[in-house]
XYZ file of N, CA and C in Angstrom:
624
model
N 14.657 43.670 -53.983
C 15.279 42.380 -55.092
C 16.885 42.161 -55.527
N 16.976 41.387 -55.451
C 18.211 41.058 -55.367
C 19.240 40.841 -56.694
N 18.840 41.549 -57.501
C 19.229 42.175 -58.382
C 19.172 43.872 -58.170
N 18.990 44.799 -57.455
C 18.452 45.575 -57.280
C 20.830 46.750 -56.945
N 20.659 45.243 -56.867
C 22.670 45.861 -56.571
C 23.961 44.610 -57.381
N 24.087 44.908 -58.349
C 24.868 43.874 -59.317
C 26.404 44.036 -58.438
N 27.736 43.746 -58.468
C 28.559 44.076 -57.641
C 29.245 43.168 -59.571
N 29.918 43.710 -59.810
C 31.203 43.155 -60.531
C 32.659 43.357 -60.100
N 32.724 41.758 -60.227
C 34.691 41.673 -59.347
C 35.046 40.462 -59.646
N 36.619 40.501 -59.087
C 37.145 39.348 -59.212
C 37.655 39.053 -58.164
N 37.782 37.923 -57.416
C 38.550 37.884 -56.128
C 39.582 37.740 -55.994
N 40.288 38.152 -56.731
C 41.939 38.449 -56.694
C 41.841 39.713 -56.867
N 41.273 40.688 -56.813
C 41.072 42.116 -56.732
C 40.663 42.964 -55.649
N 39.974 44.653 -55.606
C 39.856 45.359 -55.138
C 38.287 44.925 -54.215
N 38.268 44.073 -55.365
C 37.033 44.273 -54.714
C 36.128 43.024 -54.191
N 37.345 43.013 -53.349
C 37.191 42.315 -52.093
C 36.726 43.220 -51.269
N 37.729 44.562 -51.460
C 37.524 45.695 -50.145
C 35.857 45.723 -50.077
N 34.744 46.205 -51.966
C 33.638 45.784 -51.918
C 32.125 44.923 -51.234
N 33.003 43.764 -50.980
C 32.456 42.393 -51.250
C 32.133 42.778 -49.804
N 32.911 43.322 -48.554
C 33.674 43.012 -46.691
C 32.334 44.793 -46.977
N 32.584 45.813 -47.291
C 30.994 46.859 -47.839
C 29.864 46.211 -47.982
N 29.699 45.272 -48.521
C 28.210 45.150 -48.971
C 28.075 43.808 -47.712
N 28.586 43.541 -47.535
C 27.979 42.350 -46.698
C 27.956 43.120 -45.115
N 28.992 44.406 -44.971
C 28.061 45.117 -43.994
C 27.271 45.768 -43.220
N 26.628 46.275 -45.410
C 25.812 47.229 -45.378
C 24.043 46.130 -45.526
N 24.699 44.366 -45.764
C 23.529 43.847 -45.189
C 22.566 43.910 -46.281
N 22.302 44.340 -47.485
C 21.085 43.791 -48.733
C 21.724 42.613 -49.841
N 20.774 42.383 -50.010
C 21.154 41.483 -51.190
C 21.648 42.100 -52.379
N 22.922 41.241 -53.206
C 22.606 41.484 -54.246
C 23.441 40.579 -55.523
N 23.509 40.566 -56.140
C 24.128 39.768 -57.359
C 25.338 39.944 -57.594
N 25.701 39.234 -57.643
C 27.630 39.250 -57.853
C 28.311 38.260 -59.525
N 28.458 39.755 -60.622
C 29.407 38.791 -61.691
C 30.467 38.597 -61.751
N 31.029 37.550 -61.737
C 32.211 37.854 -61.374
C 33.424 37.787 -63.149
N 34.141 38.554 -63.302
C 35.101 38.567 -64.782
C 35.912 38.173 -64.563
N 36.831 37.869 -65.726
C 38.121 37.056 -65.925
C 38.821 38.099 -66.253
N 40.323 38.618 -65.460
C 41.193 39.603 -66.242
C 40.879 39.892 -67.554
N 41.703 38.239 -68.572
C 41.398 38.486 -69.626
C 40.873 38.286 -70.765
N 39.309 38.399 -70.092
C 38.816 38.454 -71.258
C 37.542 38.976 -71.386
N 36.136 38.460 -70.370
C 35.217 38.956 -70.201
C 35.052 41.011 -69.115
N 36.413 41.207 -68.680
C 37.026 42.679 -67.652
C 37.072 43.228 -69.192
N 37.581 42.567 -70.314
C 37.798 43.901 -71.126
C 37.126 44.353 -72.386
N 36.014 43.194 -72.524
C 34.843 43.388 -73.046
C 34.327 44.480 -73.443
N 33.699 44.755 -74.725
C 32.661 45.457 -74.269
C 31.080 45.538 -73.747
N 30.481 44.484 -73.516
C 29.753 44.581 -72.682
C 29.750 45.170 -71.289
N 31.268 44.966 -70.359
C 31.746 45.171 -69.325
C 32.342 46.350 -69.863
N 33.358 47.547 -71.052
C 33.298 48.349 -70.671
C 32.586 49.363 -71.034
N 31.137 48.745 -71.026
C 29.935 50.015 -70.980
C 29.463 50.493 -69.772
N 30.131 49.172 -68.689
C 30.582 49.957 -67.505
C 30.995 50.861 -66.757
N 32.292 49.926 -66.690
C 33.093 50.708 -66.333
C 33.728 50.247 -67.486
N 34.360 51.917 -68.442
C 35.373 51.952 -69.669
C 37.178 52.121 -69.450
N 37.499 52.134 -68.182
C 38.514 51.136 -67.255
C 38.575 49.758 -67.970
N 37.773 49.096 -67.991
C 38.697 47.286 -67.869
C 38.432 46.648 -66.685
N 38.041 47.778 -65.141
C 38.558 47.314 -64.530
C 37.574 47.098 -63.712
N 37.557 45.729 -62.390
C 37.131 45.679 -61.470
C 37.936 46.672 -60.199
N 36.429 46.452 -59.596
C 34.809 46.174 -58.895
C 34.571 47.611 -59.556
N 33.083 47.145 -59.875
C 32.551 48.252 -60.232
C 31.340 47.458 -59.525
N 29.808 48.482 -59.130
C 28.196 48.384 -58.676
C 27.422 49.016 -59.679
N 27.051 48.389 -59.542
C 25.129 49.307 -60.171
C 24.116 48.729 -59.377
N 23.719 49.982 -59.085
C 22.395 50.624 -58.226
C 21.217 50.600 -58.594
N 20.225 49.702 -59.683
C 19.387 50.372 -60.206
C 20.147 51.103 -62.022
N 19.831 52.477 -61.963
C 20.215 52.955 -63.148
C 21.920 53.588 -62.998
N 22.204 53.854 -61.548
C 23.057 54.276 -61.095
C 24.334 52.662 -61.280
N 25.709 53.456 -61.705
C 26.801 52.975 -61.548
C 28.104 54.216 -61.125
N 28.695 52.855 -60.180
C 29.387 52.998 -58.953
C 31.026 52.489 -59.488
N 32.007 53.382 -60.409
C 33.133 52.820 -60.393
C 34.087 52.639 -59.155
N 35.026 52.264 -58.879
C 36.351 52.354 -58.235
C 36.394 52.333 -56.433
N 37.232 51.440 -55.747
C 36.174 51.267 -54.336
C 36.667 51.362 -53.540
N 36.787 53.133 -53.234
C 36.399 53.650 -52.300
C 35.005 54.898 -52.808
N 35.059 55.328 -54.223
C 33.901 55.639 -53.520
C 32.418 54.919 -54.009
N 32.960 53.334 -54.146
C 31.598 52.445 -54.024
C 31.031 52.321 -52.473
N 32.279 52.219 -51.409
C 32.289 52.192 -49.995
C 31.601 53.483 -49.667
N 32.150 54.672 -50.020
C 31.288 56.075 -49.690
C 30.190 56.089 -50.073
N 29.908 55.198 -51.778
C 28.361 55.772 -51.663
C 27.241 54.378 -51.628
N 28.022 53.222 -51.235
C 27.006 52.244 -50.460
C 26.175 52.978 -49.175
N 26.938 53.060 -48.271
C 26.866 54.136 -46.939
C 26.025 55.004 -47.481
N 26.022 55.929 -47.856
C 24.819 56.515 -47.850
C 23.679 56.744 -48.552
N 23.868 55.657 -49.471
C 22.226 54.449 -49.670
C 21.799 54.016 -49.178
N 22.459 53.290 -48.356
C 21.965 52.819 -47.305
C 21.889 53.367 -45.825
N 21.489 54.494 -44.680
C 21.838 55.115 -44.345
C 21.970 54.089 -42.651
N 20.763 53.299 -42.653
C 20.054 52.478 -42.046
C 21.353 51.385 -41.417
N 22.667 51.063 -42.438
C 23.655 50.703 -42.013
C 24.359 50.924 -40.950
N 23.853 52.387 -40.838
C 24.957 53.324 -40.304
C 26.857 52.953 -39.697
N 26.995 53.662 -41.016
C 28.340 53.119 -41.985
C 28.993 54.260 -42.236
N 27.886 55.625 -42.240
C 28.646 56.837 -42.006
C 28.073 57.629 -42.265
N 28.978 59.223 -40.246
C 28.334 59.709 -39.549
C 27.833 60.082 -40.978
N 26.476 60.431 -39.858
C 25.314 61.341 -40.632
C 25.957 63.177 -40.297
N 25.745 63.933 -42.621
C 25.221 65.052 -42.359
C 25.827 65.766 -40.702
N 26.540 66.673 -40.919
C 26.415 67.465 -39.922
C 26.831 67.272 -38.728
N 27.676 66.123 -39.025
C 28.243 65.673 -37.343
C 29.621 65.489 -37.028
N 30.445 66.028 -37.027
C 32.261 66.255 -36.448
C 32.795 65.110 -36.655
N 32.148 64.032 -37.101
C 32.889 63.223 -37.591
C 33.167 62.605 -39.056
N 32.632 63.921 -39.570
C 32.765 63.446 -41.209
C 33.395 63.751 -41.660
N 34.266 64.955 -40.861
C 35.651 64.905 -41.389
C 36.563 64.558 -41.001
N 37.099 63.708 -40.286
C 38.311 62.298 -40.749
C 37.615 60.957 -40.999
N 36.577 61.024 -41.256
C 35.705 60.178 -42.390
C 36.265 60.236 -43.688
N 36.066 61.304 -44.681
C 36.384 61.505 -45.761
C 37.927 61.808 -45.823
N 38.063 62.572 -44.794
C 40.240 62.402 -44.849
C 40.513 61.519 -45.050
N 40.289 60.616 -44.145
C 40.706 58.996 -44.034
C 40.802 58.071 -44.700
N 38.961 58.092 -45.126
C 38.908 57.177 -46.672
C 39.076 57.229 -47.484
N 39.969 59.083 -48.439
C 40.451 59.284 -49.223
C 42.229 59.582 -48.642
N 42.153 59.393 -48.059
C 44.178 59.372 -47.243
C 44.205 58.516 -48.097
N 43.369 56.599 -47.392
C 43.944 55.933 -48.136
C 44.323 55.689 -49.768
N 42.288 56.145 -50.335
C 42.689 56.201 -52.241
C 43.708 56.595 -51.828
N 44.702 58.026 -52.140
C 45.168 59.144 -52.867
C 46.496 58.207 -52.417
N 47.149 59.100 -51.142
C 48.413 59.122 -50.678
C 48.655 57.771 -50.752
N 47.624 56.956 -49.611
C 48.502 55.656 -49.923
C 49.014 55.016 -50.836
N 47.153 54.357 -51.109
C 47.693 53.678 -53.115
C 48.936 53.966 -53.819
N 48.908 55.646 -53.644
C 50.099 56.366 -54.687
C 52.076 55.047 -53.600
N 51.997 55.814 -52.726
C 52.915 55.235 -52.323
C 53.171 53.749 -51.559
N 52.349 53.094 -51.985
C 52.502 52.138 -51.805
C 52.706 51.262 -53.165
N 52.232 52.063 -54.400
C 52.339 50.912 -55.751
C 53.707 51.687 -55.454
N 54.219 52.319 -55.963
C 55.231 52.597 -56.551
C 56.556 52.137 -55.519
N 55.797 52.007 -53.873
C 57.116 51.062 -53.189
C 57.193 49.720 -53.357
N 56.204 49.023 -54.504
C 56.119 47.661 -54.711
C 56.173 47.451 -56.401
N 56.420 49.099 -56.828
C 57.352 48.413 -58.256
C 59.215 49.749 -57.980
N 59.674 49.588 -56.471
C 60.544 50.325 -56.466
C 60.803 51.756 -57.152
N 60.490 52.251 -57.138
C 59.735 53.475 -57.854
C 60.022 54.356 -56.686
N 61.378 55.495 -56.303
C 61.930 55.882 -55.310
C 61.707 57.624 -55.414
N 60.428 58.193 -54.844
C 60.378 59.519 -55.438
C 61.794 60.914 -55.065
N 62.127 60.999 -56.036
C 63.726 62.022 -55.736
C 63.754 63.032 -54.779
N 64.211 63.303 -53.664
C 63.756 64.203 -52.447
C 63.374 65.964 -53.174
N 64.209 66.110 -53.763
C 63.834 67.555 -54.522
C 62.323 67.095 -55.651
N 61.464 66.676 -55.918
C 60.763 66.575 -56.274
C 59.635 65.592 -55.580
N 59.325 65.818 -54.239
C 58.746 64.751 -53.044
C 57.017 66.275 -54.116
N 57.392 67.683 -53.466
C 56.140 68.159 -54.291
C 55.346 67.702 -55.402
N 55.866 67.294 -55.620
C 55.021 67.278 -56.819
C 53.845 65.548 -56.401
N 54.618 64.927 -55.963
C 53.666 63.605 -55.583
C 52.824 64.363 -54.561
N 51.681 63.554 -54.406
C 50.868 63.381 -53.503
C 50.811 62.914 -52.074
N 51.852 62.095 -52.018
C 52.329 61.893 -50.501
C 53.582 62.351 -49.830
N 54.380 63.030 -50.917
C 55.564 63.690 -50.130
C 56.050 62.467 -49.939
N 56.928 61.538 -49.283
C 58.098 60.914 -49.088
C 56.734 59.817 -47.801
N 57.757 58.231 -48.613
C 56.700 56.983 -47.901
C 56.598 57.202 -46.297
N 57.696 57.779 -45.876
C 57.957 58.129 -44.422
C 56.784 58.150 -44.006
N 56.302 59.672 -44.538
C 55.480 60.746 -43.605
C 54.206 60.022 -44.364
N 53.519 58.992 -45.199
C 52.684 58.785 -45.527
C 52.163 57.079 -43.706
N 53.668 56.835 -43.669
C 53.138 55.965 -42.446
C 52.938 56.597 -41.654
N 53.696 58.341 -41.004
C 53.648 58.762 -40.230
C 51.841 59.081 -39.772
N 51.920 59.724 -41.593
C 49.717 59.596 -41.568
C 48.858 58.384 -40.918
N 49.581 57.338 -41.035
C 48.690 56.778 -40.427
C 48.436 56.107 -39.055
N 49.956 56.355 -38.811
C 50.375 55.976 -37.133
C 48.784 56.887 -36.244
N 49.107 58.632 -36.869
C 47.859 59.341 -36.068
C 46.631 59.102 -36.901
N 46.212 58.097 -37.905
C 44.954 57.617 -37.807
C 44.453 56.174 -37.428
N 45.274 55.679 -36.932
C 44.661 54.691 -36.106
C 45.163 54.991 -34.694
N 45.894 56.174 -33.855
C 45.820 55.599 -32.741
C 44.464 57.190 -32.062
N 43.736 57.686 -32.805
C 42.770 58.453 -32.356
C 41.690 57.812 -31.830
N 42.114 56.811 -31.921
C 40.577 55.463 -31.899
C 40.397 53.847 -31.837
N 40.126 53.571 -31.292
C 39.919 52.412 -32.161
C 39.596 52.153 -33.517
N 38.635 53.471 -33.934
C 38.499 53.065 -35.400
C 39.524 54.714 -35.959
N 38.447 55.028 -37.439
C 39.591 56.831 -38.122
C 38.639 57.464 -37.636
N 37.684 57.309 -37.326
C 36.394 58.176 -36.984
C 36.859 58.340 -35.390
N 37.487 57.470 -34.285
C 37.033 57.730 -32.887
C 36.312 56.245 -33.092
N 35.190 56.496 -31.973
C 34.374 55.412 -31.456
C 33.664 54.455 -31.825
N 33.506 54.586 -33.642
C 32.103 53.854 -33.751
C 33.066 53.736 -35.320
N 32.989 52.380 -36.063
C 32.739 52.198 -37.279
C 32.598 52.202 -38.610
N 33.291 52.951 -38.943
C 32.155 53.433 -40.450
C 33.131 52.746 -41.740
N 31.913 52.290 -42.745
C 33.190 52.106 -44.261
C 34.145 52.959 -44.064
N 34.443 54.228 -43.475
C 36.463 54.977 -43.538
C 37.190 53.553 -43.466
N 36.761 52.969 -42.399
C 37.154 51.871 -41.726
C 37.787 50.383 -43.079
N 36.392 50.189 -43.741
C 36.088 49.296 -44.242
C 37.245 49.751 -45.654
N 37.604 50.837 -46.043
C 37.984 50.822 -47.148
C 40.077 51.358 -46.001
N 40.033 52.097 -45.836
C 41.366 52.181 -45.170
C 41.806 50.441 -44.810
N 41.228 50.628 -43.990
C 41.856 49.414 -43.265
C 41.524 47.571 -43.973
N 41.071 48.075 -45.500
C 41.680 46.985 -46.352
C 42.915 47.115 -47.150
N 42.992 48.649 -47.099
C 44.119 49.014 -47.917
C 45.620 49.037 -46.482
N 45.504 49.215 -45.687
C 46.280 48.854 -44.330
C 46.821 47.851 -44.084
N 45.667 46.863 -44.580
C 45.918 45.287 -44.726
C 46.689 44.184 -45.336
N 45.992 45.002 -46.085
C 47.177 44.548 -47.640
C 48.335 44.870 -47.948
N 48.937 45.968 -47.548
C 50.638 46.291 -47.867
C 50.874 45.464 -46.755
N 50.192 45.496 -45.713
C 51.031 44.353 -44.957
C 51.242 43.346 -44.709
N 50.256 42.833 -45.770
C 50.172 41.107 -46.031
C 51.368 40.774 -47.362
N 52.194 42.224 -47.858
C 52.582 41.517 -48.757
C 53.421 42.913 -47.957
N 53.981 42.688 -46.936
C 55.497 43.826 -46.964
C 55.695 45.103 -47.368
N 54.635 45.255 -47.578
C 54.907 47.212 -48.420
C 55.144 47.850 -46.732
N 53.944 47.691 -46.265
C 54.348 48.589 -45.061
C 54.483 47.429 -43.756
N 55.446 48.366 -43.082
C 56.212 47.797 -41.576
C 54.927 46.653 -40.620
N 55.244 45.501 -39.809
C 54.111 45.465 -39.158
C 53.785 46.070 -38.011
N 53.864 47.701 -37.668
C 54.278 48.200 -36.229
C 52.716 47.847 -35.001
N 53.267 47.874 -34.244
C 51.783 47.056 -33.227
C 51.099 48.107 -33.334
N 50.356 49.272 -33.608
C 49.881 50.277 -33.065
C 48.808 49.756 -35.151
N 49.354 49.446 -35.963
C 48.560 49.157 -37.313
C 47.868 47.595 -36.882
N 49.082 46.782 -36.170
C 47.877 44.913 -36.598
C 47.431 45.262 -35.488
N 47.020 46.087 -34.395
C 46.572 46.014 -32.826
C 44.636 46.692 -33.774
N 44.819 47.386 -34.873
C 43.835 48.146 -35.433
C 43.284 47.291 -36.667
N 44.106 46.522 -37.263
C 43.726 45.203 -38.682
C 43.182 44.215 -37.837
N 43.716 43.587 -36.336
C 43.199 42.730 -35.437
C 41.799 42.495 -35.490
N 41.729 44.341 -35.220
C 40.351 44.827 -34.424
C 39.621 44.650 -35.242
N 39.338 45.208 -36.766
C 38.392 45.405 -37.845
C 38.017 43.561 -38.664
N 39.238 43.408 -38.522
C 39.747 42.051 -39.931
C 38.476 41.081 -39.165
N 38.327 41.253 -37.321
C 37.729 40.165 -37.008
C 35.960 40.469 -37.548
N 35.515 41.346 -37.649
C 34.175 41.127 -37.591
C 33.658 41.330 -38.395
N 32.639 40.527 -38.010
C 31.589 39.371 -38.382
C 31.042 39.594 -40.588
N 31.126 40.290 -40.546
C 31.414 40.856 -42.521
C 32.549 40.413 -43.152
N 33.150 40.646 -42.247
C 34.602 40.725 -43.281
C 35.246 39.518 -42.943
N 34.351 38.707 -41.711
C 35.188 36.914 -42.432
C 34.291 36.592 -43.063
N 33.189 36.919 -43.080
C 31.932 35.982 -44.504
C 32.502 36.604 -45.586
N 32.831 37.943 -46.134
C 33.311 38.668 -47.248
C 34.441 37.902 -47.881
N 35.345 37.463 -46.662
C 36.897 36.934 -47.057
C 36.746 35.708 -47.671
N 35.426 34.533 -46.904
C 35.334 33.377 -47.136
C 34.511 33.341 -48.432
N 33.762 34.594 -48.990
C 33.280 34.101 -49.716
C 33.865 34.405 -51.037
N 35.118 35.155 -51.427
C 36.389 35.520 -51.556
C 37.080 34.445 -52.101
N 37.232 33.558 -50.957
C 38.413 32.638 -51.370
C 37.826 31.573 -51.775
N 36.856 31.126 -51.246
C 36.089 30.219 -52.592
C 35.721 30.394 -53.823
N 35.907 31.610 -54.459
C 35.844 31.883 -55.383
C 37.441 32.445 -56.187
N 37.986 31.676 -56.052
C 39.158 32.192 -56.344
C 39.595 30.500 -56.723
N 40.025 30.689 -57.586
C 40.456 28.844 -58.473
C 41.814 28.715 -58.826
N 41.558 27.896 -58.156
C 42.879 26.381 -57.996
C 43.122 25.514 -58.990
N 44.135 25.532 -59.386
C 45.419 23.935 -60.039
C 44.360 23.353 -59.623
N 44.105 22.771 -61.352
C 43.436 21.077 -61.166
C 43.920 19.919 -60.842
């Protein structure tokens, strides 16, 4: 039933990652659009996500926030979509590794770069990513392993990892290295990714 999955989002947010994941899963879902200045901070939505941020997902009585967590949750909740290696599969390690590398070190490093924050060399041990150059080197390792970050199979890790990489390259926060571009182009053309972009692009408000 459509109301079984309720997706809270804004088309100009990280909700675009979850939209892609939902389209990959292929299950019906209902979208609740929220505005940054009003409904996202309203008590009704704070009851869903106390942070007053999107995305969030309601699946029956279960609420999940944080884009990476939602991607991981959906992959496990709907195994028939084959978006996560099964338990015991050796690919489970790189699957978790690269999804949460993107959610942790990459997110922090890219955010700091966007804000013009440079971690002093003698303070790098205090950060989860060390230095920006180390993050780029690790990204190269991830995309060089195979067509996808777990090897030969597309997973939810590619949805999150790839979205993070693609967004950062779009805004010039990560350089468009050939290895990065080949990987991004490989996954960005997936039918579910194209559908998700079309849906969210149509929802972006335009000046009248």
